[in-house]
Short mmCIF file of C-alpha atoms and ligand atoms in Angstrom, two decimals:
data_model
loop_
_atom_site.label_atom_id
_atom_site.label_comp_id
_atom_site.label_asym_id
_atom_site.label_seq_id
_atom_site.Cartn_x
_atom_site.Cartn_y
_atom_site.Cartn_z
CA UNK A 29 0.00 0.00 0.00
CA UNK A 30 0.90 3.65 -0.99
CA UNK A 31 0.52 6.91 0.55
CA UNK A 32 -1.74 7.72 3.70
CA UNK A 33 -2.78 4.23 4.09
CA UNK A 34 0.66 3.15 5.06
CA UNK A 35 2.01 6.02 7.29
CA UNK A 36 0.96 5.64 10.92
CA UNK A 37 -1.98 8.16 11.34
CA UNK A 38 -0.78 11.05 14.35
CA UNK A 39 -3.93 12.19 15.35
CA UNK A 40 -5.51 14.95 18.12
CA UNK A 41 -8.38 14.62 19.74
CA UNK A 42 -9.76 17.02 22.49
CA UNK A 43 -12.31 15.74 25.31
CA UNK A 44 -15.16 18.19 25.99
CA UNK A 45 -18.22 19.20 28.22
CA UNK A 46 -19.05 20.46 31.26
CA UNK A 47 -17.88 19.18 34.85
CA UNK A 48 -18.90 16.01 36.53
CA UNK A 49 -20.09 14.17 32.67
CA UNK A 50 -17.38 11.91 32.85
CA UNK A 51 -14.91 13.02 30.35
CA UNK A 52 -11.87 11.68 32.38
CA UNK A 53 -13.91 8.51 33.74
CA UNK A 54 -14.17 7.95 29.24
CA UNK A 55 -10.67 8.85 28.70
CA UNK A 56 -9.07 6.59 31.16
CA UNK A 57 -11.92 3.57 29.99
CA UNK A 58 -10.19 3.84 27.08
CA UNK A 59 -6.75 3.93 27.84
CA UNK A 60 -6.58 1.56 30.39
CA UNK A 61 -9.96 -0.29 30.01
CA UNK A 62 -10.88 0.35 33.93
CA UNK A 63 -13.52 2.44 35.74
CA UNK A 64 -11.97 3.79 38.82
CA UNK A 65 -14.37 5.84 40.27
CA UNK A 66 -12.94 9.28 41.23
CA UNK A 67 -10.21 11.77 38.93
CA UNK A 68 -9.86 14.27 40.24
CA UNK A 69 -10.03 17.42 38.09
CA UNK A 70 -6.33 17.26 36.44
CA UNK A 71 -5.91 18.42 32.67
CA UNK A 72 -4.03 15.39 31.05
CA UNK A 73 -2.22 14.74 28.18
CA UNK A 74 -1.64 10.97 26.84
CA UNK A 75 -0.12 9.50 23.62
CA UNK A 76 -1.72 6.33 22.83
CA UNK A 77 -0.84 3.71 20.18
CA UNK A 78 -3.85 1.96 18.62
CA UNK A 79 -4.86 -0.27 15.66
CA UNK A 80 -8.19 0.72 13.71
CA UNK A 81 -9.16 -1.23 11.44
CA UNK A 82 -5.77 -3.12 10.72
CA UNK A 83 -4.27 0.70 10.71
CA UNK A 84 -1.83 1.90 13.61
CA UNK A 85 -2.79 5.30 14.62
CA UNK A 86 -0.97 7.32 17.50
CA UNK A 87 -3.49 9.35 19.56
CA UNK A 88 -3.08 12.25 21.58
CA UNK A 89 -5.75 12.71 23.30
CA UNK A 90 -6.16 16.33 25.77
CA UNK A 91 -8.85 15.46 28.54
CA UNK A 92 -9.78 19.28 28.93
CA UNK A 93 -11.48 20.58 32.61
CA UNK A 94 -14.83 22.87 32.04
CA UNK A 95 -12.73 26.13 32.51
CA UNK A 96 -15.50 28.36 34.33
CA UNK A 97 -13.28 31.03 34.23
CA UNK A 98 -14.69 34.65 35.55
CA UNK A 99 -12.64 36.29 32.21
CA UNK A 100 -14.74 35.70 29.40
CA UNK A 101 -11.74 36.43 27.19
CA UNK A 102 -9.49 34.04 28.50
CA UNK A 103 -11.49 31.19 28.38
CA UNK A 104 -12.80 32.02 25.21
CA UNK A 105 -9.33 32.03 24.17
CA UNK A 106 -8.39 28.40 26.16
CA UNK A 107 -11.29 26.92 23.82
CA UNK A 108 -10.28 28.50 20.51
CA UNK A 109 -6.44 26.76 21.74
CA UNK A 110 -7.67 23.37 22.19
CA UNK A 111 -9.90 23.58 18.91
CA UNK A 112 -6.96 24.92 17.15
CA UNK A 113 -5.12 21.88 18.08
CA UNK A 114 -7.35 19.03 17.61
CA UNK A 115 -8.42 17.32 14.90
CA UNK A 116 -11.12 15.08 16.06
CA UNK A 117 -13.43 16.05 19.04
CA UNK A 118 -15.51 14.20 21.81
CA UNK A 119 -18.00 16.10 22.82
CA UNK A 120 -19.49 14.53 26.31
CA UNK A 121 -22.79 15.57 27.96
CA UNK A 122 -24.59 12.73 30.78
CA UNK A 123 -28.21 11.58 29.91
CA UNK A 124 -28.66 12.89 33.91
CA UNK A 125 -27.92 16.20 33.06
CA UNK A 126 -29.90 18.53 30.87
CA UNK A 127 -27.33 21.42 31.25
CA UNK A 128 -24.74 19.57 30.19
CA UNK A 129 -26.35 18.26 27.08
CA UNK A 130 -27.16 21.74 26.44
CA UNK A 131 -24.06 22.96 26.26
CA UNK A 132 -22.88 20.35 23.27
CA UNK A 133 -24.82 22.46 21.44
CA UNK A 134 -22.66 26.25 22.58
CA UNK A 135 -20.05 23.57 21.62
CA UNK A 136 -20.58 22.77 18.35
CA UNK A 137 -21.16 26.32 16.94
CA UNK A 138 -17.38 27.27 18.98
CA UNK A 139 -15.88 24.51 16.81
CA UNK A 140 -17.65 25.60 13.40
CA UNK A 141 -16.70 29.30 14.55
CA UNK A 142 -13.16 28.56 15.04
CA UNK A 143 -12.39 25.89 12.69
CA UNK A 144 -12.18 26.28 8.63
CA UNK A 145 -13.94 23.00 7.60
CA UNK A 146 -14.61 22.64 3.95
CA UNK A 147 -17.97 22.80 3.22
CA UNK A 148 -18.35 19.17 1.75
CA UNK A 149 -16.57 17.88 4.79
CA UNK A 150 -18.14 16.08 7.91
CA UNK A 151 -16.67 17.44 10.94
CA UNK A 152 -14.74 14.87 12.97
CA UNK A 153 -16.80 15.08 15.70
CA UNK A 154 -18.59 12.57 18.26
CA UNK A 155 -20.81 13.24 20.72
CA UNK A 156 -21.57 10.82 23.16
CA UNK A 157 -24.07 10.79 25.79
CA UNK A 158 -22.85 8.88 29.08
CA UNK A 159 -23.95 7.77 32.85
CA UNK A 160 -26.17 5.17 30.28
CA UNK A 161 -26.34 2.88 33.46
CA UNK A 162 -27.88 5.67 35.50
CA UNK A 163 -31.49 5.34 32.85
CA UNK A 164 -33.88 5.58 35.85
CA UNK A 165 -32.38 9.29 36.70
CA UNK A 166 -32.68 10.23 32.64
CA UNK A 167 -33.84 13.56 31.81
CA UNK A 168 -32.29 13.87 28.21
CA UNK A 169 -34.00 10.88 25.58
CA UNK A 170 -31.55 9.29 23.37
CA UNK A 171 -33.38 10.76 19.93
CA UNK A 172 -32.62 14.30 21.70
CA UNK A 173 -28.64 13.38 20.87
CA UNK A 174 -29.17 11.50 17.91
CA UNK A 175 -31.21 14.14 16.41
CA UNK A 176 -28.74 17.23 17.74
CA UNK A 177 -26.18 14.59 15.99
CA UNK A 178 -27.90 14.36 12.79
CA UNK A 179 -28.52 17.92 12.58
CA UNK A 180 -24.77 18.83 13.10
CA UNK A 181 -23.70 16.38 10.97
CA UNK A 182 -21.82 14.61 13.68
CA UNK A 183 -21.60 10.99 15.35
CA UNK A 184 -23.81 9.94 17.82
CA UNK A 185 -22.92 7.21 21.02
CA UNK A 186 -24.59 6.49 24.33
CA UNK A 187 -22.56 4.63 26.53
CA UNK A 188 -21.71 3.98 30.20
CA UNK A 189 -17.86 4.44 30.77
CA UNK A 190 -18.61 3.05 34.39
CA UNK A 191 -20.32 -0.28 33.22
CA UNK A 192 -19.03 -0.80 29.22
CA UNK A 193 -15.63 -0.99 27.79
CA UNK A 194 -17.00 -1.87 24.16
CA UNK A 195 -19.36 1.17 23.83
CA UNK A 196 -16.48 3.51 24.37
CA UNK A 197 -13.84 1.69 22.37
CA UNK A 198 -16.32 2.39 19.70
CA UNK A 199 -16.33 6.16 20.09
CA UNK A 200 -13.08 6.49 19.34
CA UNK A 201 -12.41 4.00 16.46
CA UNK A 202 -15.82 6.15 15.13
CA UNK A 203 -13.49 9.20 14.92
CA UNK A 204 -10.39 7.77 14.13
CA UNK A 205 -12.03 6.62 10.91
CA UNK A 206 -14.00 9.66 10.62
CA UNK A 207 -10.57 12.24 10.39
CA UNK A 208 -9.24 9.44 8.14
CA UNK A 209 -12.17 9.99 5.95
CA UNK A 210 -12.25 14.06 5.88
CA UNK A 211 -7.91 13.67 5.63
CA UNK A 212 -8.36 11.22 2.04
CA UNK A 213 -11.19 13.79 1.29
CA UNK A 214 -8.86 17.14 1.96
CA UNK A 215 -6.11 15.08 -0.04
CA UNK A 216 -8.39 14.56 -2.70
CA UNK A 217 -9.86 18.00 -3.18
CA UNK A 218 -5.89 19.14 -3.01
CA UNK A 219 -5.87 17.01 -6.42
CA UNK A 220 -8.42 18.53 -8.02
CA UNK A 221 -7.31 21.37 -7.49
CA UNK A 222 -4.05 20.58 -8.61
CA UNK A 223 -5.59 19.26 -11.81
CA UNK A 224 -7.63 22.66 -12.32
CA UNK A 225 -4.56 24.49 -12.10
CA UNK A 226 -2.57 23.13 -14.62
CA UNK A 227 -5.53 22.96 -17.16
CA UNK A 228 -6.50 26.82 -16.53
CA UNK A 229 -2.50 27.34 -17.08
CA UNK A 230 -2.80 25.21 -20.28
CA UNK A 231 -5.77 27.30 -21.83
CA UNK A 232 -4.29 30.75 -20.37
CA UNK A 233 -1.02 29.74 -22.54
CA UNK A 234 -3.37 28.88 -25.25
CA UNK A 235 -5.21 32.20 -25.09
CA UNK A 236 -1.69 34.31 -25.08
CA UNK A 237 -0.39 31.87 -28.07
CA UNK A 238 -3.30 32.77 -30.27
CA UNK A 239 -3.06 36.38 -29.37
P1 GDP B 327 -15.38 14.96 34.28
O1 GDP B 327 -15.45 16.10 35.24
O2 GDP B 327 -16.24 15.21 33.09
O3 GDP B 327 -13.98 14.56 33.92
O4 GDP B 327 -16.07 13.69 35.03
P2 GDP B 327 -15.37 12.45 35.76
O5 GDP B 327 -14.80 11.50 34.80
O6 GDP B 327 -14.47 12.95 36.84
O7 GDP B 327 -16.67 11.76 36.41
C1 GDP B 327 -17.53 12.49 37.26
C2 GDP B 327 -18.29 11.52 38.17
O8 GDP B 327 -19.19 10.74 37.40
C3 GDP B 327 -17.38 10.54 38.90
O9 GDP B 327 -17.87 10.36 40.20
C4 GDP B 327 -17.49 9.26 38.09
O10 GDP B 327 -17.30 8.12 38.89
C5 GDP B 327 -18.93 9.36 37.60
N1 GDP B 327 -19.13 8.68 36.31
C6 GDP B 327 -18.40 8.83 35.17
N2 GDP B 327 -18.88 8.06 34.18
C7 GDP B 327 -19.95 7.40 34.70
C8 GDP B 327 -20.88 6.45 34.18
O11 GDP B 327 -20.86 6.02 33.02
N3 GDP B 327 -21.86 6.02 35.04
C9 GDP B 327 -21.93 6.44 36.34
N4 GDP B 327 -22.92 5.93 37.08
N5 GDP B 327 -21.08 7.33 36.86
C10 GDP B 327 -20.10 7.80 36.06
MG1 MG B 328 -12.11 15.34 34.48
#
């Protein structure tokens, strides 16, 4: 095999939502495969090797706090840094907690905002809906994501990080192959383009020729 296919995929991914959703409780599922209860509210950083589909891909995944920060400016500015730098997104809200599903919303328009995505593209983004185990406290249905999902033009998981490895493995293979898709479809368009260059320079030498 040729090209991207072959080269390891280096990949960023940001983890985001409000407090208390369980971005660090899905973060550390995934690493490590184990629930351990209580994180603490730490900012990490890991590199993580994994294979997608038969593909090696390093990760570096940035499990962001909620910065609540009194300056509006400066937090403002925190987001646009971490949207700057990733290139997948996981946006987390729990079922339990209407607030925080609200806010995926405020999320997705920061990302669009801040982010040039062409228009054809699909924006590597997954939201996920977690605390799944916790369905007799509910207050936000699963079509409520899955429609917010569809609307955005996003992914859509529910999934308990506390009671389901599986469910959250999937979230993140569904993004690794989803900024594998938009890279082959950037790379692509980068053709094209490359194509419609040289033909316009082929008929603008043509033009001068027959002048
Ligand atoms: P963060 O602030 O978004 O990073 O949230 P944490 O990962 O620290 O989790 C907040 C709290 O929710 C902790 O007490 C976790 O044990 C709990 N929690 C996280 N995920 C789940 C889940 O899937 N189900 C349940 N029942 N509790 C969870
Ligand atoms: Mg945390």
């Amino acid at each position: 095999m040729t090209g991207i296919y072959a080269q390891r995929m280096n990949a960023n991914v940001v983890v985001l939502g409000t407090d208390n959703v369980g971005k660090s409780a899905l973060t550390v599922r995934f690493l490590t495969r184990r629930f351990i209860g209580e994180y603490g509210d730490i900012e990490s950083l890991y590199s993580h090797n994994v294979v997608v589909d038969g593909r090696e891909q390093t990760l570096n995944i940035w499990d962001a706090p909620y910065s609540q920060s009194q300056d509006l400016f400066s937090e403002s500015l925190m987001c646009e840094k971490r949207v700057q730098w990733a290139d997948g997104f996981v946006l987390v809200y729990s079922i339990c907690d209407r607030a925080s599903f609200n806010a995926i919303t405020r999320l997705i328009q920061t990302i669009k905002t801040s982010k040039d995505f062409l228009s054809f593209e699909k924006m590597p983004i997954v939201i996920v809906g977690n605390k799944r185990d916790l369905h007799h406290r509910r207050t936000v249905l699963s079509e409520e994501g899955r429609l917010l999902a569809l609307s955005a033009d996003c992914l859509f998981y529910e999934v308990s990080a506390a009671e389901n490895y599986h469910s959250v493995l999937m979230v993140f293979h569904g993004l690794v192959n989803h900024i594998r898709e938009s890279r082959v479809s950037v790379k692509r368009l980068a053709g094209i383009k490359g194509i419609v260059k040289s033909m316009s320079a082929v008929f603008a030498r043509r033009r001068t020729d027959s002048l």
